Coordinates of C-alpha atoms in Angstrom, one line a residue:
Chain V
M1209 CA 35.9 35.0 -28.9
V1210 CA 37.4 35.4 -26.1
K1211 CA 39.2 32.1 -24.7
I1212 CA 40.0 31.3 -20.9
A1213 CA 42.5 28.3 -20.7
V1214 CA 42.2 26.4 -17.2
A1215 CA 46.0 24.8 -17.2
S1216 CA 48.3 23.6 -14.3
G1217 CA 51.9 21.9 -14.5
K1218 CA 50.9 18.9 -12.2
G1219 CA 48.1 16.9 -13.4
G1220 CA 45.3 16.0 -11.1
T1221 CA 45.4 19.5 -9.4
G1222 CA 41.4 20.2 -11.0
K1223 CA 41.4 21.4 -14.3
T1224 CA 38.5 19.9 -15.2
F1225 CA 36.9 20.6 -12.0
V1226 CA 37.7 24.0 -12.6
S1227 CA 36.9 24.3 -16.4
T1228 CA 33.1 22.2 -16.2
N1229 CA 32.1 24.5 -13.0
L1230 CA 33.5 27.5 -14.9
Y1231 CA 31.6 27.1 -17.8
Q1232 CA 28.3 26.1 -16.0
T1233 CA 28.6 29.4 -14.0
F1234 CA 28.7 31.3 -17.0
L1235 CA 25.8 29.5 -18.7
S1236 CA 23.8 30.0 -16.0
R1237 CA 24.1 33.7 -16.5
G1238 CA 22.8 33.2 -20.0
V1239 CA 26.7 34.1 -21.9
D1240 CA 27.1 32.3 -24.9
I1241 CA 29.8 29.8 -24.1
A1242 CA 31.7 26.9 -25.3
L1243 CA 33.8 24.3 -23.5
T1244 CA 36.8 23.1 -25.1
D1245 CA 38.1 19.7 -23.7
C1246 CA 42.0 20.3 -25.4
D1247 CA 43.4 17.2 -22.9
A1248 CA 43.1 15.2 -25.7
E1249 CA 45.0 12.4 -24.3
E1250 CA 42.1 11.8 -21.9
P1251 CA 39.3 14.0 -22.2
N1252 CA 36.6 13.6 -19.6
S1253 CA 34.8 16.9 -19.6
A1254 CA 31.8 15.8 -21.7
A1255 CA 31.0 13.2 -18.9
F1256 CA 29.9 16.2 -16.7
F1257 CA 26.9 16.9 -18.7
K1258 CA 23.7 15.3 -20.4
Y1259 CA 24.5 16.4 -23.8
E1260 CA 23.8 14.6 -27.0
E1261 CA 26.6 14.2 -29.5
T1262 CA 25.6 16.4 -32.8
G1263 CA 28.8 16.0 -34.8
G1264 CA 32.4 15.5 -35.6
E1265 CA 35.2 15.1 -37.6
P1266 CA 38.5 13.2 -38.0
V1267 CA 42.0 14.8 -37.4
T1268 CA 43.9 13.4 -40.0
Q1269 CA 47.9 14.1 -41.0
K1270 CA 49.7 13.2 -44.4
V1271 CA 52.4 10.7 -44.5
P1272 CA 54.6 9.7 -46.9
V1273 CA 54.1 6.2 -49.3
I1274 CA 57.2 5.1 -50.9
D1275 CA 56.3 3.6 -54.7
L1276 CA 59.2 0.8 -54.7
S1277 CA 59.1 0.4 -58.4
K1278 CA 60.4 4.4 -58.4
C1279 CA 62.5 4.0 -55.7
T1280 CA 66.0 4.3 -56.1
Y1281 CA 67.2 3.8 -52.8
C1282 CA 69.5 6.9 -52.9
G1283 CA 68.4 7.5 -49.2
K1284 CA 67.9 11.3 -49.7
C1285 CA 64.2 11.4 -48.4
Q1286 CA 65.9 9.5 -45.4
D1287 CA 68.3 12.7 -44.8
W1288 CA 66.0 15.1 -44.9
C1289 CA 63.5 13.4 -42.1
V1290 CA 64.5 14.8 -39.1
Y1291 CA 62.4 12.2 -37.1
N1292 CA 63.8 9.6 -38.4
A1293 CA 60.7 8.4 -40.0
I1294 CA 62.2 6.6 -42.9
V1295 CA 64.5 3.6 -43.0
I1296 CA 66.6 3.3 -46.4
L1297 CA 69.0 0.5 -46.8
K1298 CA 70.4 0.1 -50.0
E1299 CA 72.2 -2.9 -50.2
R1300 CA 69.3 -4.7 -48.8
K1301 CA 66.4 -2.9 -50.9
I1302 CA 64.2 -1.8 -48.1
A1303 CA 62.7 1.7 -48.1
K1304 CA 60.4 1.8 -44.9
V1305 CA 58.1 4.6 -43.8
L1306 CA 57.4 4.4 -39.9
D1307 CA 54.0 6.2 -39.8
E1308 CA 54.1 6.8 -36.2
M1309 CA 57.3 8.1 -36.3
C1310 CA 56.4 11.2 -39.0
H1311 CA 55.2 14.5 -38.2
G1312 CA 53.8 15.1 -41.9
C1313 CA 56.3 17.9 -42.4
G1314 CA 56.1 16.7 -46.4
A1315 CA 60.0 17.3 -46.9
C1316 CA 60.7 13.9 -48.1
T1317 CA 58.3 14.7 -50.6
V1318 CA 60.3 17.8 -52.2
A1319 CA 63.5 15.6 -51.3
C1320 CA 62.7 12.8 -53.6
E1321 CA 64.0 13.5 -57.2
Y1322 CA 62.3 10.2 -58.8
G1323 CA 58.7 11.0 -57.9
A1324 CA 58.5 7.7 -55.8
I1325 CA 56.7 9.6 -53.0
T1326 CA 53.1 10.4 -52.7
E1327 CA 51.3 10.9 -49.5
K1328 CA 48.1 9.1 -47.5
D1329 CA 46.1 10.6 -44.6
M1330 CA 46.5 9.1 -41.3
V1331 CA 43.8 9.5 -38.5
L1332 CA 45.4 11.3 -35.7
G1333 CA 42.5 11.5 -33.5
E1334 CA 38.7 13.1 -33.8
V1335 CA 36.5 16.2 -33.0
T1336 CA 33.6 15.7 -31.3
K1337 CA 30.6 18.4 -30.9
Y1338 CA 28.1 17.4 -28.0
S1339 CA 25.1 20.3 -27.4
G1340 CA 22.8 21.0 -24.6
K1341 CA 19.9 22.9 -24.6
D1342 CA 20.1 26.7 -25.7
K1343 CA 23.3 27.5 -27.3
S1344 CA 25.5 25.5 -24.9
S1345 CA 27.9 23.2 -26.7
I1346 CA 31.3 21.0 -25.7
V1347 CA 33.9 20.5 -28.1
E1348 CA 36.2 17.5 -27.5
G1349 CA 39.3 16.6 -29.2
R1350 CA 40.3 12.6 -28.4
L1351 CA 43.8 11.6 -29.6
K1352 CA 43.8 8.0 -31.0
V1353 CA 45.9 5.7 -28.8
G1354 CA 49.8 5.3 -30.1
V1355 CA 49.7 8.9 -31.4
Y1356 CA 52.6 10.5 -30.7
T1357 CA 51.5 14.1 -30.1
P1358 CA 47.9 15.6 -29.0
V1359 CA 48.8 19.0 -30.5
P1360 CA 46.9 18.8 -34.1
V1361 CA 43.9 17.5 -32.6
L1362 CA 43.6 19.8 -29.3
K1363 CA 44.5 22.6 -32.0
R1364 CA 41.7 21.4 -34.4
A1365 CA 39.1 21.5 -31.3
I1366 CA 39.9 25.0 -30.4
L1367 CA 39.2 26.1 -34.0
S1368 CA 36.4 23.9 -34.6
T1369 CA 34.8 26.2 -30.9
T1370 CA 31.8 28.8 -31.8
A1371 CA 30.8 30.9 -29.1
N1372 CA 31.8 34.4 -27.5
V1373 CA 33.2 32.6 -24.8
A1374 CA 35.2 29.6 -24.6
V1375 CA 36.7 27.7 -21.5
L1376 CA 39.6 25.8 -22.2
D1377 CA 40.2 22.5 -20.4
S1378 CA 44.1 22.2 -20.9
P1379 CA 46.2 19.1 -21.0
P1380 CA 48.6 18.6 -18.0
G1381 CA 52.4 19.4 -18.1
T1382 CA 54.3 22.3 -19.6
S1383 CA 55.2 20.7 -22.9
C1384 CA 54.1 21.4 -26.3
P1385 CA 49.8 20.5 -25.7
F1386 CA 50.1 23.0 -22.6
I1387 CA 51.7 25.6 -24.8
H1388 CA 49.7 25.2 -28.1
T1389 CA 46.6 25.3 -25.7
V1390 CA 47.5 28.7 -23.7
N1391 CA 48.8 30.4 -26.9
A1392 CA 45.4 30.4 -28.2
S1393 CA 44.1 31.8 -25.2
D1394 CA 43.5 35.3 -24.1
Y1395 CA 43.5 34.6 -20.4
V1396 CA 45.0 31.6 -18.3
I1397 CA 43.8 30.2 -15.1
L1398 CA 46.7 28.2 -13.2
V1399 CA 45.3 25.6 -10.9
T1400 CA 47.8 24.2 -8.6
E1401 CA 47.8 22.5 -4.9
P1402 CA 49.6 23.7 -1.6
T1403 CA 52.0 20.6 -2.1
P1404 CA 55.9 20.4 -2.8
F1405 CA 54.9 18.7 -6.5
G1406 CA 52.3 21.7 -6.8
L1407 CA 54.6 24.2 -6.4
N1408 CA 57.2 22.7 -8.5
D1409 CA 55.3 22.3 -11.6
L1410 CA 53.4 25.8 -10.7
K1411 CA 56.7 27.5 -11.0
L1412 CA 57.4 26.0 -14.6
S1413 CA 54.5 26.9 -15.8
V1414 CA 54.5 30.4 -14.3
E1415 CA 58.0 31.1 -16.0
I1416 CA 56.5 29.7 -19.4
L1417 CA 53.5 31.8 -19.0
N1418 CA 56.0 35.1 -18.5
Q1419 CA 58.1 34.4 -21.5
M1420 CA 55.0 34.4 -23.5
G1421 CA 53.4 37.4 -22.3
K1422 CA 50.1 35.6 -20.9
P1423 CA 48.0 37.3 -18.4
F1424 CA 47.0 34.9 -15.4
S1425 CA 45.8 34.3 -12.2
V1426 CA 46.2 31.2 -10.0
I1427 CA 43.6 28.9 -8.1
I1428 CA 44.7 26.8 -5.0
N1429 CA 42.8 23.8 -4.9
R1430 CA 42.8 21.6 -1.8
A1431 CA 43.6 24.3 0.4
G1432 CA 44.4 23.1 4.0
L1433 CA 46.5 20.4 2.4
G1434 CA 50.3 20.4 2.5
N1435 CA 52.0 23.6 3.5
R1436 CA 52.1 27.7 3.2
D1437 CA 54.8 27.1 0.2
V1438 CA 52.6 28.0 -2.6
H1439 CA 51.3 31.0 -0.9
N1440 CA 54.3 32.5 0.0
F1441 CA 55.7 32.0 -3.7
L1442 CA 52.5 34.1 -5.1
E1443 CA 53.1 37.0 -2.5
R1444 CA 56.7 36.8 -3.6
E1445 CA 56.1 36.9 -7.0
K1446 CA 52.9 39.2 -6.8
I1447 CA 50.7 36.7 -8.7
E1448 CA 47.1 37.2 -8.2
L1449 CA 45.6 34.3 -6.0
L1450 CA 41.6 34.4 -7.8
M1451 CA 40.2 31.5 -4.9
E1452 CA 40.9 28.6 -2.8
I1453 CA 38.8 25.7 -3.0
P1454 CA 38.9 23.8 0.4
F1455 CA 40.3 20.1 0.7
D1456 CA 36.9 18.7 1.4
K1457 CA 35.7 15.4 1.5
E1458 CA 32.1 16.0 0.0
I1459 CA 33.4 18.1 -2.9
A1460 CA 35.6 15.5 -3.8
S1461 CA 32.3 13.0 -3.5
I1462 CA 30.3 15.2 -5.8
Y1463 CA 33.2 15.6 -8.5
S1464 CA 33.9 11.9 -8.3
K1465 CA 30.1 11.1 -9.1
G1466 CA 30.4 13.6 -12.2
G1467 CA 28.5 16.1 -10.1
L1468 CA 29.1 20.1 -10.9
V1469 CA 29.8 21.1 -7.4
I1470 CA 28.1 24.4 -7.6
S1471 CA 24.8 22.9 -8.2
E1472 CA 25.4 21.5 -4.5
R1473 CA 27.1 23.7 -2.5
E1474 CA 26.2 27.5 -2.2
D1475 CA 29.8 28.2 -0.7
I1476 CA 31.6 27.1 -3.8
A1477 CA 29.0 28.5 -6.1
D1478 CA 29.7 32.2 -4.9
K1479 CA 33.5 31.4 -5.4
F1480 CA 33.0 30.5 -9.0
S1481 CA 30.4 33.6 -9.5
Y1482 CA 33.4 36.1 -8.2
I1483 CA 35.8 34.1 -10.7
A1484 CA 33.4 34.7 -13.6
D1485 CA 33.2 38.4 -12.8
V1486 CA 36.7 38.8 -12.6
I1487 CA 37.3 37.4 -15.7
I1488 CA 34.7 39.1 -17.4
D1489 CA 36.4 42.3 -15.6
K1490 CA 40.1 41.4 -17.1
T1491 CA 39.0 40.0 -20.6
R1492 CA 36.0 42.6 -21.1
A1493 CA 34.5 39.0 -22.3
C1494 CA 31.0 39.7 -22.5
Chain P
M1187 CA 79.5 -13.2 -39.2
K1188 CA 79.2 -9.7 -37.5
T1189 CA 77.7 -9.0 -34.4
V1190 CA 76.9 -5.6 -32.5
I1191 CA 76.6 -5.2 -28.8
T1192 CA 75.3 -2.6 -27.2
S1193 CA 77.9 -0.7 -24.6
T1194 CA 78.2 1.7 -21.8
G1195 CA 81.9 2.2 -22.4
N1196 CA 84.7 1.6 -25.2
T1197 CA 86.7 -1.3 -23.6
L1198 CA 86.4 -4.6 -23.3
D1199 CA 85.6 -4.7 -19.0
S1200 CA 82.6 -1.9 -19.9
K1201 CA 79.3 -3.1 -19.1
M1202 CA 77.0 -4.0 -21.7
D1203 CA 74.5 -1.0 -22.2
R1204 CA 71.1 -2.2 -21.4
R1205 CA 69.1 0.1 -23.8
F1206 CA 69.5 -0.1 -27.4
G1207 CA 68.9 3.4 -29.1
R1208 CA 70.5 5.2 -26.4
C1209 CA 73.3 2.9 -25.4
S1210 CA 76.8 4.9 -25.5
Y1211 CA 78.9 2.6 -28.0
F1212 CA 78.1 -0.1 -30.3
V1213 CA 80.9 -3.0 -30.5
L1214 CA 81.2 -4.5 -34.0
Y1215 CA 82.7 -7.7 -33.2
D1216 CA 83.7 -10.1 -36.3
S1217 CA 84.1 -13.7 -35.6
V1218 CA 85.6 -14.6 -38.9
N1219 CA 88.6 -12.4 -38.0
E1220 CA 87.9 -11.9 -34.5
S1221 CA 88.2 -8.0 -35.2
I1222 CA 86.6 -5.7 -32.2
E1223 CA 85.5 -2.4 -33.2
F1224 CA 83.9 0.5 -30.8
I1225 CA 81.5 2.7 -32.7
P1226 CA 80.5 5.9 -30.2
N1227 CA 76.2 6.2 -31.0
T1228 CA 75.9 9.5 -32.3
N1229 CA 72.0 9.1 -31.8
A1230 CA 72.5 8.5 -27.5
E1231 CA 71.0 12.4 -27.8
S1232 CA 68.3 12.4 -30.1
V1233 CA 65.1 14.4 -29.1
E1234 CA 63.2 11.2 -30.9
G1235 CA 63.9 8.4 -33.3
A1236 CA 66.9 7.4 -31.3
G1237 CA 66.1 3.7 -32.0
V1238 CA 65.3 3.9 -35.7
A1239 CA 68.5 5.7 -36.1
S1240 CA 70.4 3.1 -34.4
A1241 CA 69.0 0.3 -36.3
R1242 CA 70.2 1.8 -39.2
V1243 CA 73.8 2.6 -38.0
V1244 CA 73.5 -1.8 -37.1
A1245 CA 72.0 -2.5 -40.4
S1246 CA 74.9 -0.7 -42.5
K1247 CA 77.6 -2.3 -40.3
G1248 CA 76.4 -5.5 -42.0
A1249 CA 75.5 -7.3 -38.8
E1250 CA 73.4 -10.1 -38.6
K1251 CA 73.0 -10.3 -34.7
V1252 CA 72.4 -7.9 -32.2
V1253 CA 73.1 -8.2 -28.5
S1254 CA 71.1 -5.9 -26.0
G1255 CA 69.1 -5.4 -23.3
E1256 CA 65.6 -4.8 -24.5
F1257 CA 64.8 -3.8 -28.4
G1258 CA 61.3 -1.0 -28.8
N1259 CA 58.4 -1.9 -31.0
K1260 CA 59.7 0.2 -33.7
V1261 CA 63.2 -1.1 -33.9
K1262 CA 62.0 -4.7 -33.8
N1263 CA 59.7 -4.0 -36.8
I1264 CA 62.4 -2.5 -38.8
F1265 CA 65.1 -5.8 -37.8
D1266 CA 62.5 -8.2 -38.5
S1267 CA 62.1 -7.1 -41.9
L1268 CA 66.2 -7.3 -42.4
G1269 CA 65.7 -10.8 -40.6
M1270 CA 68.4 -9.7 -37.7
H1271 CA 68.9 -12.1 -35.0
L1272 CA 68.4 -10.5 -31.7
V1273 CA 69.6 -11.8 -28.3
I1274 CA 68.3 -9.9 -25.2
I1275 CA 70.5 -10.4 -22.1
K1276 CA 69.0 -9.4 -18.7
E1277 CA 71.9 -10.3 -16.6
E1278 CA 75.0 -7.8 -16.0
K1279 CA 77.8 -9.1 -18.2
S1280 CA 80.7 -7.2 -19.5
I1281 CA 81.4 -6.8 -23.4
G1282 CA 84.5 -9.0 -23.1
E1283 CA 82.4 -11.7 -21.2
I1284 CA 79.6 -11.4 -23.8
I1285 CA 82.3 -11.8 -26.9
E1286 CA 83.6 -15.0 -24.9
L1287 CA 79.7 -16.4 -25.2
L1288 CA 79.9 -15.5 -28.7
K1289 CA 82.9 -17.6 -29.5
N1290 CA 81.9 -20.5 -27.4
N1291 CA 78.4 -19.8 -29.3
K1292 CA 76.6 -20.1 -26.1
Q1293 CA 74.3 -17.2 -27.0

């Protein structure tokens, strides 16, 4: 399976816009393709398609349970926990696990010499599969509100994806969720906008992708807005500019109604068709 | 009774630190012998869990009351089970002023 991540540093640049339209472009060519929504904190790719839910499973993590009848309040589990998820106060006879701080590493279960710690499953979120006609499918990772990180959920969403080609709609930012998504991909499309915020976060993303050695190119969305600094940066760094999407009220209007712009605007459909060609060429996807 | 106050510095003129978990210093005030001790907060730079680690420090000092600007949910959860008395001060005050208030039992 060839995986193409659509990412950005800055939020709201158009990752989902690009992901959904690129997915539909491949689909209309008869490619065996899936769209994986890795933005588990706010998944919305499925909203653009009238698909049926065809499966799902919870994503869980182990958290410790302390048996107070066996606990000696020695504090070793607390010392081993680098996430500050366990509080032991010997004088007060308190042994408490803060589930939401736990990363499920299991160190406490190894630390305990009295067999007082067992583990239980804690639900972090769920992976849901939506299917359309033919072989098309959308896999969505959705984090439970309050869980500290979407990484285990988005990783499971990627693992649950089966197709020849997958478009990964990545989470915003440049921290762990972004890194784990692009790490799983073969090629990255960075979506940015020609504003100081877009440029700043593009630079951060480029720096990370260069360190990871991931091949990538850039799409400038809302071209015509802001200034030319992003264009100048791309030229200076010799980064390929894949496409520019104009700052256009009609595009925004179609998208905001949950429509696919390529179905209504031939000029944009041509641009996405070009991108599909470039990606097939670069990744030998199909 | 022992009270912990979160502080931005290690003098009586220092302002109270509005943050609990990531305050610069803990001031341990003992009303019995009127002793004052400044304890640097080694959790201030923690990547995560600073509040929980700081709650552990406060509890280990035998304090029964904590004065700060705000307390997060996880910290409240721990302090509730310890029966800790939490005092929130919104206006800017120095450590000396807060200790005076404690002496006069106005807080």
